[in-house]
């Protein structure tokens, strides 16, 4: 089997990429390991999806459904229950091996679009000591239990992490009858959106404890207690502040990491800041013919931008122009900028750039320069690291196309 494009992952990024690539005339296979398309959206039954794209607050499944319906109008070959196990380059072609109900399958393609989403950080990833008892879940696993399988993972719950996923799970578990004894956050400020603090915690009288973390889990077969400690500015536990909290369930909402096993196997260079691939404005990685989009590229807070990057990748795969890549450096108080490269041989008039501030900031100016020339500037009254920002830059204004710098500094 030979395709122009193989899209790996059938979440919102992969759906958008497959639709766009197919509409631009490519033969496309979409490979998804789960039984249904939609990715993480299948279990996100709260609303808030699609505000930017559709101007509506949809639930995750409703948002996914709009793309699945579009996909059905195309010739995209969909392979469900199919887990990609290896990907290798053979000359100009990529060979993908996946396992499905029919056994081991092989396909060849000219381009791969990586839309594999994220993984969640686990207890081991943040070094919580203690007993190896049942009752410790990642937020995504707990959400899957409640929203897909109809099972509540505990009666008395501690949540670690105040990002949006932790906040949403605090409310969800409360609505299902569990007692959420508290949300604990190592940072001195909450990580989630302000509206979620109000709607998910304040409205349900769930306490938020800042500058605190779980330092130990205790329980013989099932979780019985957790040890909570205060932390200093470097987020190190402060000895003598330990406190025991009774609970039978610990939900860890302590961060997402782009899923890039396949990218690593293909030796795609990754950005240590985003943990996703280094890409140009078309979402093409530094390996020709390999694209990355959605949460596999960098962790997005809004699904609308996940779909946008999928469409960018899907729309670019048929282009055969030779790339001329220039680096986009970052300076100042930026956590990261995507894309990290500019293909000066590709269209430059509407380059979409995503960035996050490294800390909570007020009165900032973002400047994009090409050599000594300022090609874009925008002022921000307030910037928060949990909120990803998006700008559209016209690089055609630049007279020199050599080195580009994105800088965030005080106004
Ligand atoms: C709890 C939660 C709440 C959120 N709330 C909101 C919200 O209110 N509003 C909003 O706009 N956004 C929200 N988001 C963010 C948004 O949902 C995500 O950014 C988006 O779904 C990511 O899409 P994706 O396609 O990149 O990844 P995913 O949806 O994770 O899809 C990746 C797909 O790739 C598949 N896959 C991975 N590896 C392989 C492999 N080797 N072989 C085959 N298939 C593979 C997976 O099975 C999965 O289906 C939320 C996210 C979470 C987790």
Short mmCIF file of C-alpha atoms and ligand atoms in Angstrom, two decimals:
data_model
loop_
_atom_site.label_atom_id
_atom_site.label_comp_id
_atom_site.label_asym_id
_atom_site.label_seq_id
_atom_site.Cartn_x
_atom_site.Cartn_y
_atom_site.Cartn_z
CA UNK A 1 0.00 0.00 0.00
CA UNK A 2 1.41 3.37 -1.00
CA UNK A 3 0.02 6.81 -0.06
CA UNK A 4 1.13 10.38 -0.56
CA UNK A 5 0.53 11.06 3.11
CA UNK A 6 0.20 8.98 6.28
CA UNK A 7 -1.29 10.86 9.22
CA UNK A 8 -0.52 9.20 12.56
CA UNK A 9 -3.10 10.04 15.22
CA UNK A 10 -6.83 10.71 14.76
CA UNK A 11 -7.35 13.51 17.31
CA UNK A 12 -8.31 17.04 16.23
CA UNK A 13 -4.81 17.68 14.78
CA UNK A 14 -4.78 14.49 12.72
CA UNK A 15 -8.38 14.96 11.55
CA UNK A 16 -7.70 18.50 10.32
CA UNK A 17 -4.43 17.44 8.67
CA UNK A 18 -6.00 14.46 6.88
CA UNK A 19 -8.98 16.50 5.60
CA UNK A 20 -6.78 19.30 4.32
CA UNK A 21 -4.24 16.98 2.66
CA UNK A 22 -7.02 15.03 0.97
CA UNK A 23 -8.75 18.20 -0.26
CA UNK A 24 -5.45 19.32 -1.77
CA UNK A 25 -5.41 16.16 -3.88
CA UNK A 26 -3.21 13.80 -1.87
CA UNK A 27 -3.96 10.13 -1.21
CA UNK A 28 -4.12 9.86 2.58
CA UNK A 29 -4.21 7.17 5.23
CA UNK A 30 -5.13 8.13 8.80
CA UNK A 31 -3.84 5.66 11.39
CA UNK A 32 -5.39 5.75 14.87
CA UNK A 33 -4.68 3.33 17.71
CA UNK A 34 -8.06 3.69 19.41
CA UNK A 35 -11.43 2.34 18.32
CA UNK A 36 -12.83 5.79 17.50
CA UNK A 37 -11.57 9.05 16.05
CA UNK A 38 -11.44 12.24 18.14
CA UNK A 39 -8.39 11.71 20.37
CA UNK A 40 -8.58 13.23 23.84
CA UNK A 41 -11.76 15.12 22.86
CA UNK A 42 -13.80 11.93 23.25
CA UNK A 43 -13.49 12.17 27.02
CA UNK A 44 -13.73 15.98 27.36
CA UNK A 45 -17.48 16.29 27.91
CA UNK A 46 -17.24 19.82 29.36
CA UNK A 47 -17.86 22.74 27.03
CA UNK A 48 -15.41 25.41 25.88
CA UNK A 49 -14.16 23.89 22.63
CA UNK A 50 -14.30 25.77 19.34
CA UNK A 51 -14.82 29.31 20.65
CA UNK A 52 -12.22 30.76 18.25
CA UNK A 53 -13.11 28.68 15.19
CA UNK A 54 -16.87 28.33 15.45
CA UNK A 55 -17.75 31.11 17.91
CA UNK A 56 -19.57 28.48 19.95
CA UNK A 57 -18.83 26.64 23.16
CA UNK A 58 -18.93 23.01 22.09
CA UNK A 59 -18.14 19.90 24.10
CA UNK A 60 -15.10 17.89 22.99
CA UNK A 61 -17.13 15.17 21.23
CA UNK A 62 -19.26 17.83 19.45
CA UNK A 63 -16.12 19.59 18.21
CA UNK A 64 -14.57 16.32 16.99
CA UNK A 65 -17.82 15.31 15.31
CA UNK A 66 -17.74 18.36 13.03
CA UNK A 67 -14.37 17.20 11.65
CA UNK A 68 -15.30 13.50 11.53
CA UNK A 69 -18.32 14.41 9.36
CA UNK A 70 -16.04 16.39 7.01
CA UNK A 71 -13.57 13.52 6.91
CA UNK A 72 -16.33 11.17 5.76
CA UNK A 73 -16.81 13.40 2.68
CA UNK A 74 -13.18 12.80 1.62
CA UNK A 75 -11.30 9.77 0.29
CA UNK A 76 -9.12 9.44 3.39
CA UNK A 77 -8.51 5.78 4.25
CA UNK A 78 -9.06 5.43 8.01
CA UNK A 79 -7.42 2.58 9.90
CA UNK A 80 -8.69 2.31 13.49
CA UNK A 81 -7.38 0.05 16.29
CA UNK A 82 -4.05 0.51 14.56
CA UNK A 83 -0.94 1.20 16.58
CA UNK A 84 2.12 2.46 14.75
CA UNK A 85 5.09 0.50 16.01
CA UNK A 86 7.88 1.55 13.68
CA UNK A 87 8.66 4.06 10.98
CA UNK A 88 11.78 3.97 8.85
CA UNK A 89 13.09 5.93 5.89
CA UNK A 90 13.91 4.05 2.71
CA UNK A 91 15.31 6.46 0.09
CA UNK A 92 12.63 9.06 -0.60
CA UNK A 93 9.91 6.92 1.00
CA UNK A 94 8.85 6.28 4.58
CA UNK A 95 7.80 2.79 5.61
CA UNK A 96 5.31 2.53 8.44
CA UNK A 97 4.54 -0.64 10.35
CA UNK A 98 1.37 -0.81 12.41
CA UNK A 99 -0.46 -3.50 14.30
CA UNK A 100 -4.22 -3.85 13.88
CA UNK A 101 -6.93 -6.52 14.12
CA UNK A 102 -5.71 -8.00 10.81
CA UNK A 103 -2.19 -8.37 12.19
CA UNK A 104 0.97 -6.51 11.24
CA UNK A 105 0.53 -4.12 8.31
CA UNK A 106 3.01 -2.09 6.26
CA UNK A 107 2.40 1.08 4.27
CA UNK A 108 4.71 3.30 2.27
CA UNK A 109 4.28 7.05 1.96
CA UNK A 110 6.03 10.18 0.73
CA UNK A 111 5.07 12.24 3.78
CA UNK A 112 4.24 11.58 7.40
CA UNK A 113 2.19 13.91 9.57
CA UNK A 114 2.80 13.27 13.26
CA UNK A 115 -0.38 14.08 15.20
CA UNK A 116 0.15 11.78 18.15
CA UNK A 117 -0.86 14.23 20.91
CA UNK A 118 0.67 14.24 24.40
CA UNK A 119 1.40 11.96 27.31
CA UNK A 120 0.74 12.86 30.91
CA UNK A 121 3.48 13.19 33.48
CA UNK A 122 3.16 10.36 36.02
CA UNK A 123 4.03 9.84 39.69
CA UNK A 124 7.48 8.57 38.65
CA UNK A 125 8.00 11.62 36.47
CA UNK A 126 7.72 13.93 39.49
CA UNK A 127 9.38 11.59 42.02
CA UNK A 128 6.63 11.13 44.62
CA UNK A 129 7.93 8.62 47.16
CA UNK A 130 5.96 6.16 49.27
CA UNK A 131 3.93 2.98 48.96
CA UNK A 132 2.98 1.35 45.69
CA UNK A 133 -0.72 1.28 46.43
CA UNK A 134 -3.76 1.56 44.15
CA UNK A 135 -5.61 4.86 43.91
CA UNK A 136 -3.04 7.08 42.14
CA UNK A 137 -4.23 8.22 38.70
CA UNK A 138 -3.20 10.71 36.10
CA UNK A 139 -5.96 13.23 35.38
CA UNK A 140 -6.52 11.84 31.88
CA UNK A 141 -6.91 8.29 33.22
CA UNK A 142 -9.36 9.51 35.89
CA UNK A 143 -11.27 11.46 33.23
CA UNK A 144 -11.44 8.38 31.04
CA UNK A 145 -12.81 6.32 33.93
CA UNK A 146 -15.51 8.86 34.79
CA UNK A 147 -16.54 10.12 31.35
CA UNK A 148 -16.09 7.03 29.18
CA UNK A 149 -16.30 4.03 31.50
CA UNK A 150 -18.76 5.49 34.01
CA UNK A 151 -16.67 4.68 37.10
CA UNK A 152 -15.63 7.12 39.85
CA UNK A 153 -12.01 6.47 40.88
CA UNK A 154 -12.38 7.45 44.57
CA UNK A 155 -14.56 8.95 47.27
CA UNK A 156 -12.10 11.33 48.89
CA UNK A 157 -9.80 12.91 46.35
CA UNK A 158 -6.65 15.03 46.44
CA UNK A 159 -5.70 16.72 43.19
CA UNK A 160 -2.13 17.75 42.51
CA UNK A 161 -1.77 20.48 39.89
CA UNK A 162 -3.93 23.54 39.28
CA UNK A 163 -3.74 23.58 35.47
CA UNK A 164 -7.01 23.48 33.55
CA UNK A 165 -7.12 19.70 33.49
CA UNK A 166 -6.74 19.48 37.29
CA UNK A 167 -9.42 22.13 37.80
CA UNK A 168 -11.84 20.49 35.39
CA UNK A 169 -11.35 17.12 37.11
CA UNK A 170 -11.94 18.70 40.55
CA UNK A 171 -15.37 19.87 39.37
CA UNK A 172 -16.13 16.67 37.48
CA UNK A 173 -15.38 14.39 40.43
CA UNK A 174 -17.42 16.66 42.74
CA UNK A 175 -20.38 16.46 40.37
CA UNK A 176 -20.06 12.66 40.44
CA UNK A 177 -20.33 12.62 44.24
CA UNK A 178 -16.68 12.46 45.31
CA UNK A 179 -15.32 14.81 47.98
CA UNK A 180 -12.38 16.76 46.60
CA UNK A 181 -10.48 17.70 49.75
CA UNK A 182 -8.21 20.12 47.94
CA UNK A 183 -6.22 21.08 44.87
CA UNK A 184 -2.52 21.47 45.65
CA UNK A 185 -0.15 23.49 43.50
CA UNK A 186 3.63 23.82 43.88
CA UNK A 187 3.76 27.22 42.20
CA UNK A 188 2.79 30.39 44.10
CA UNK A 189 0.10 31.17 41.49
CA UNK A 190 -2.55 28.89 39.92
CA UNK A 191 -1.64 27.43 36.53
CA UNK A 192 -5.14 27.32 35.03
CA UNK A 193 -7.30 30.01 33.47
CA UNK A 194 -8.92 32.44 35.95
CA UNK A 195 -12.41 31.52 34.70
CA UNK A 196 -11.70 27.87 35.51
CA UNK A 197 -10.59 28.77 39.08
CA UNK A 198 -13.99 30.41 39.56
CA UNK A 199 -16.16 27.91 37.71
CA UNK A 200 -14.43 24.71 38.87
CA UNK A 201 -13.17 25.52 42.40
CA UNK A 202 -14.80 28.62 43.90
CA UNK A 203 -18.31 27.67 42.75
CA UNK A 204 -17.93 24.28 44.48
CA UNK A 205 -16.04 25.45 47.59
CA UNK A 206 -12.99 23.37 46.70
CA UNK A 207 -9.90 24.79 48.44
CA UNK A 208 -6.78 25.66 46.43
CA UNK A 209 -3.46 25.36 48.31
CA UNK A 210 -0.60 27.16 46.58
CA UNK A 211 3.14 26.59 47.18
CA UNK A 212 2.34 23.05 48.35
CA UNK A 213 2.97 19.59 46.95
CA UNK A 214 2.44 15.91 47.65
CA UNK A 215 5.68 14.45 49.00
CA UNK A 216 4.56 10.93 49.91
CA UNK A 217 1.74 8.48 49.21
CA UNK A 218 0.76 6.09 52.00
CA UNK A 219 -1.41 2.98 51.89
CA UNK A 220 -1.10 -0.80 52.06
CA UNK A 221 -3.19 -1.99 49.12
CA UNK A 222 -5.26 1.15 48.52
CA UNK A 223 -4.23 4.78 49.04
CA UNK A 224 -5.11 5.93 52.58
CA UNK A 225 -3.24 9.20 53.06
CA UNK A 226 -0.90 11.61 51.33
CA UNK A 227 1.81 13.73 52.90
CA UNK A 228 1.67 17.37 51.81
CA UNK A 229 4.61 19.76 52.26
CA UNK A 230 4.99 23.47 51.67
CA UNK A 231 7.62 24.34 49.04
CA UNK A 232 10.12 27.19 48.72
CA UNK A 233 10.59 29.49 45.70
CA UNK A 234 12.61 26.78 43.94
CA UNK A 235 9.68 24.43 44.59
CA UNK A 236 11.73 22.31 47.02
CA UNK A 237 9.76 20.83 49.95
CA UNK A 238 10.39 22.68 53.24
CA UNK A 239 11.31 20.25 56.05
CA UNK A 240 9.03 20.47 59.08
CA UNK A 241 5.95 21.61 57.10
CA UNK A 242 4.66 18.06 56.43
CA UNK A 243 0.98 17.49 56.97
CA UNK A 244 -1.04 14.28 56.51
CA UNK A 245 -4.28 14.41 54.49
CA UNK A 246 -6.67 11.41 54.43
CA UNK A 247 -7.84 10.38 50.96
CA UNK A 248 -8.40 7.27 48.83
CA UNK A 249 -7.53 8.82 45.48
CA UNK A 250 -4.74 11.05 44.23
CA UNK A 251 -5.22 12.64 40.82
CA UNK A 252 -2.04 13.93 39.19
CA UNK A 253 -2.53 16.81 36.80
CA UNK A 254 1.12 17.74 36.62
CA UNK A 255 1.74 18.42 32.99
CA UNK A 256 1.66 17.08 29.48
CA UNK A 257 4.63 16.13 27.33
CA UNK A 258 4.38 15.95 23.53
CA UNK A 259 4.35 12.31 22.41
CA UNK A 260 7.36 11.97 20.15
CA UNK A 261 8.49 8.34 20.20
CA UNK A 262 7.93 8.07 16.46
CA UNK A 263 9.72 11.36 15.81
CA UNK A 264 12.68 10.13 17.85
CA UNK A 265 12.76 6.88 15.88
CA UNK A 266 12.95 8.94 12.69
CA UNK A 267 15.73 11.11 14.19
CA UNK A 268 13.61 14.25 13.93
CA UNK A 269 15.39 17.03 15.90
CA UNK A 270 13.29 18.15 18.90
CA UNK A 271 13.18 21.51 20.68
CA UNK A 272 14.11 21.08 24.38
CA UNK A 273 11.78 23.99 25.23
CA UNK A 274 8.60 22.61 23.62
CA UNK A 275 9.64 18.90 23.72
CA UNK A 276 8.14 18.74 20.23
CA UNK A 277 9.79 18.82 16.81
CA UNK A 278 11.58 21.88 15.48
CA UNK A 279 9.43 23.03 12.55
CA UNK A 280 9.14 25.71 9.89
CA UNK A 281 6.00 27.78 9.28
CA UNK A 282 4.43 24.85 7.39
CA UNK A 283 4.87 22.53 10.39
CA UNK A 284 7.53 20.62 8.46
CA UNK A 285 10.25 19.27 10.74
CA UNK A 286 13.95 19.43 9.93
CA UNK A 287 13.51 16.06 8.14
CA UNK A 288 11.99 16.61 4.69
CA UNK A 289 8.53 15.08 4.34
CA UNK A 290 7.91 14.75 8.09
CA UNK A 291 5.44 17.17 9.64
CA UNK A 292 4.24 17.62 13.23
CA UNK A 293 1.08 19.31 14.48
CA UNK A 294 -1.23 19.70 17.46
CA UNK A 295 -0.08 18.65 20.89
CA UNK A 296 2.68 16.47 19.45
CA UNK A 297 4.29 19.74 18.32
CA UNK A 298 3.76 21.75 21.52
CA UNK A 299 1.14 21.65 24.26
CA UNK A 300 -1.84 23.76 23.22
CA UNK A 301 -4.51 25.07 25.55
CA UNK A 302 -7.07 25.69 22.80
CA UNK A 303 -8.18 22.98 20.41
CA UNK A 304 -8.85 25.62 17.73
CA UNK A 305 -5.09 26.13 17.31
CA UNK A 306 -4.53 22.38 17.31
CA UNK A 307 -6.81 22.13 14.28
CA UNK A 308 -5.09 25.15 12.72
CA UNK A 309 -1.65 23.54 12.88
CA UNK A 310 -3.12 20.29 11.50
CA UNK A 311 -4.50 22.21 8.54
CA UNK A 312 -1.17 23.96 8.01
CA UNK A 313 0.66 20.62 7.87
CA UNK A 314 -2.00 18.96 5.71
CA UNK A 315 -2.10 21.89 3.30
CA UNK A 316 1.67 21.95 2.83
CA UNK A 317 2.44 18.29 2.10
CA UNK A 318 1.94 18.53 -1.64
CA UNK A 319 4.43 21.39 -2.03
CA UNK A 320 7.63 20.21 -3.67
CA UNK A 321 9.65 23.44 -3.48
CA UNK A 322 13.15 23.08 -2.06
CA UNK A 323 13.30 24.57 1.41
CA UNK A 324 15.72 27.31 2.46
CA UNK A 325 15.58 27.40 6.25
CA UNK A 326 16.57 30.28 8.53
CA UNK A 327 16.63 30.15 12.31
CA UNK A 328 14.13 32.08 14.43
CA UNK A 329 15.92 32.87 17.70
CA UNK A 330 14.12 33.84 20.91
CA UNK A 331 15.24 36.50 23.39
CA UNK A 332 13.85 37.97 26.59
CA UNK A 333 11.06 36.52 28.67
CA UNK A 334 9.81 33.91 26.23
CA UNK A 335 9.22 30.31 27.22
CA UNK A 336 9.16 29.27 23.57
CA UNK A 337 8.19 30.25 20.05
CA UNK A 338 6.83 27.96 17.32
CA UNK A 339 7.90 27.81 14.48
CA UNK A 340 11.61 27.79 15.24
CA UNK A 341 12.56 28.02 11.54
CA UNK A 342 11.41 30.06 8.57
CA UNK A 343 11.44 28.58 5.07
CA UNK A 344 12.22 31.71 3.07
CA UNK A 345 11.27 29.85 -0.13
CA UNK A 346 7.68 29.35 1.09
CA UNK A 347 4.94 32.01 1.42
CA UNK A 348 5.98 34.58 4.05
CA UNK A 349 3.03 36.94 4.17
CA UNK A 350 0.90 35.21 6.84
CA UNK A 351 3.25 33.29 9.10
CA UNK A 352 1.39 32.10 12.20
CA UNK A 353 3.57 32.13 15.31
CA UNK A 354 2.64 30.74 18.72
CA UNK A 355 4.43 31.72 21.91
CA UNK A 356 4.22 31.59 25.69
CA UNK A 357 5.67 33.98 28.24
CA UNK A 358 8.12 32.45 30.72
CA UNK A 359 6.38 34.04 33.74
CA UNK A 360 3.39 36.21 34.63
CA UNK A 361 4.18 39.59 33.04
CA UNK A 362 2.57 43.00 32.59
CA UNK A 363 3.22 45.78 30.04
CA UNK A 364 5.24 43.79 27.55
CA UNK A 365 6.21 44.30 23.93
CA UNK A 366 6.73 41.48 21.47
CA UNK A 367 9.07 42.37 18.62
CA UNK A 368 10.03 40.30 15.59
CA UNK A 369 13.15 41.50 13.82
CA UNK A 370 14.94 40.53 10.62
CA UNK A 371 18.51 41.75 11.00
CA UNK A 372 18.13 45.37 12.20
CA UNK A 373 14.64 45.72 10.79
CA UNK A 374 11.49 45.42 12.93
CA UNK A 375 8.91 43.41 10.96
CA UNK A 376 6.29 43.02 13.68
CA UNK A 377 5.50 44.46 17.08
CA UNK A 378 2.61 44.03 19.50
CA UNK A 379 2.00 45.27 23.03
CA UNK A 380 0.49 43.16 25.78
CA UNK A 381 -1.00 44.51 29.02
CA UNK A 382 -0.73 41.07 30.64
CA UNK A 383 0.78 37.71 29.71
CA UNK A 384 0.37 34.42 31.57
CA UNK A 385 2.37 31.24 30.86
CA UNK A 386 -0.77 29.02 30.81
CA UNK A 387 -2.23 31.09 27.98
CA UNK A 388 -0.64 30.47 24.62
CA UNK A 389 -0.52 33.53 22.36
CA UNK A 390 -0.83 33.61 18.58
CA UNK A 391 0.33 36.29 16.17
CA UNK A 392 0.40 36.49 12.37
CA UNK A 393 3.57 38.03 10.96
CA UNK A 394 4.18 39.30 7.42
CA UNK A 395 7.85 38.50 6.78
CA UNK A 396 7.59 39.87 3.23
CA UNK A 397 8.15 43.29 4.82
CA UNK A 398 11.74 42.30 5.61
CA UNK A 399 14.46 43.41 3.19
CA UNK A 400 16.96 40.85 4.47
CA UNK A 401 15.98 37.26 5.09
CA UNK A 402 18.92 36.13 7.17
CA UNK A 403 18.45 35.97 10.89
CA UNK A 404 15.20 36.43 12.75
CA UNK A 405 14.72 37.20 16.41
CA UNK A 406 11.52 37.17 18.48
CA UNK A 407 11.94 39.20 21.65
CA UNK A 408 9.66 39.86 24.63
CA UNK A 409 10.62 42.80 26.83
CA UNK A 410 9.26 45.51 29.11
CA UNK A 411 7.55 48.35 27.24
C1 LIG B 1 -8.77 17.42 30.25
C2 LIG B 1 -8.58 18.37 29.07
C3 LIG B 1 -9.39 19.48 28.96
C4 LIG B 1 -9.26 20.34 27.87
N1 LIG B 1 -10.12 21.41 27.77
C5 LIG B 1 -10.10 22.19 26.67
C6 LIG B 1 -11.10 23.23 26.46
O1 LIG B 1 -11.97 23.45 27.30
N2 LIG B 1 -11.03 23.97 25.33
C7 LIG B 1 -10.09 23.71 24.37
O2 LIG B 1 -10.09 24.37 23.32
N3 LIG B 1 -9.13 22.76 24.53
C8 LIG B 1 -9.10 21.98 25.65
N4 LIG B 1 -8.17 20.97 25.82
C9 LIG B 1 -7.06 20.88 24.86
C10 LIG B 1 -7.37 20.10 23.58
O3 LIG B 1 -8.36 19.16 23.80
C11 LIG B 1 -6.13 19.39 23.09
O4 LIG B 1 -5.16 20.37 22.91
C12 LIG B 1 -6.35 18.64 21.77
O5 LIG B 1 -7.36 17.69 21.93
C13 LIG B 1 -5.06 17.95 21.29
O6 LIG B 1 -5.30 17.34 20.04
P1 LIG B 1 -4.25 16.38 19.31
O7 LIG B 1 -4.92 15.89 18.08
O8 LIG B 1 -2.95 17.07 19.16
O9 LIG B 1 -4.00 15.19 20.34
P2 LIG B 1 -4.98 14.07 20.90
O10 LIG B 1 -6.38 14.55 21.01
O11 LIG B 1 -4.33 13.55 22.12
O12 LIG B 1 -4.93 12.94 19.76
C14 LIG B 1 -3.77 12.17 19.50
C15 LIG B 1 -4.22 10.85 18.90
O13 LIG B 1 -3.06 10.14 18.44
C16 LIG B 1 -3.26 8.76 18.69
N5 LIG B 1 -1.94 8.10 18.73
C17 LIG B 1 -0.88 8.41 19.52
N6 LIG B 1 0.16 7.58 19.27
C18 LIG B 1 -0.25 6.74 18.28
C19 LIG B 1 0.39 5.66 17.59
N7 LIG B 1 1.65 5.27 17.86
N8 LIG B 1 -0.32 5.02 16.64
C20 LIG B 1 -1.59 5.38 16.35
N9 LIG B 1 -2.24 6.39 16.96
C21 LIG B 1 -1.57 7.07 17.91
C22 LIG B 1 -4.00 8.75 20.03
O14 LIG B 1 -4.69 7.55 20.25
C23 LIG B 1 -4.94 9.95 19.89
O15 LIG B 1 -6.19 9.60 19.37
C24 LIG B 1 -8.28 20.09 26.88
C25 LIG B 1 -7.45 18.96 27.00
C26 LIG B 1 -7.59 18.10 28.07
C27 LIG B 1 -6.69 16.87 28.15
#
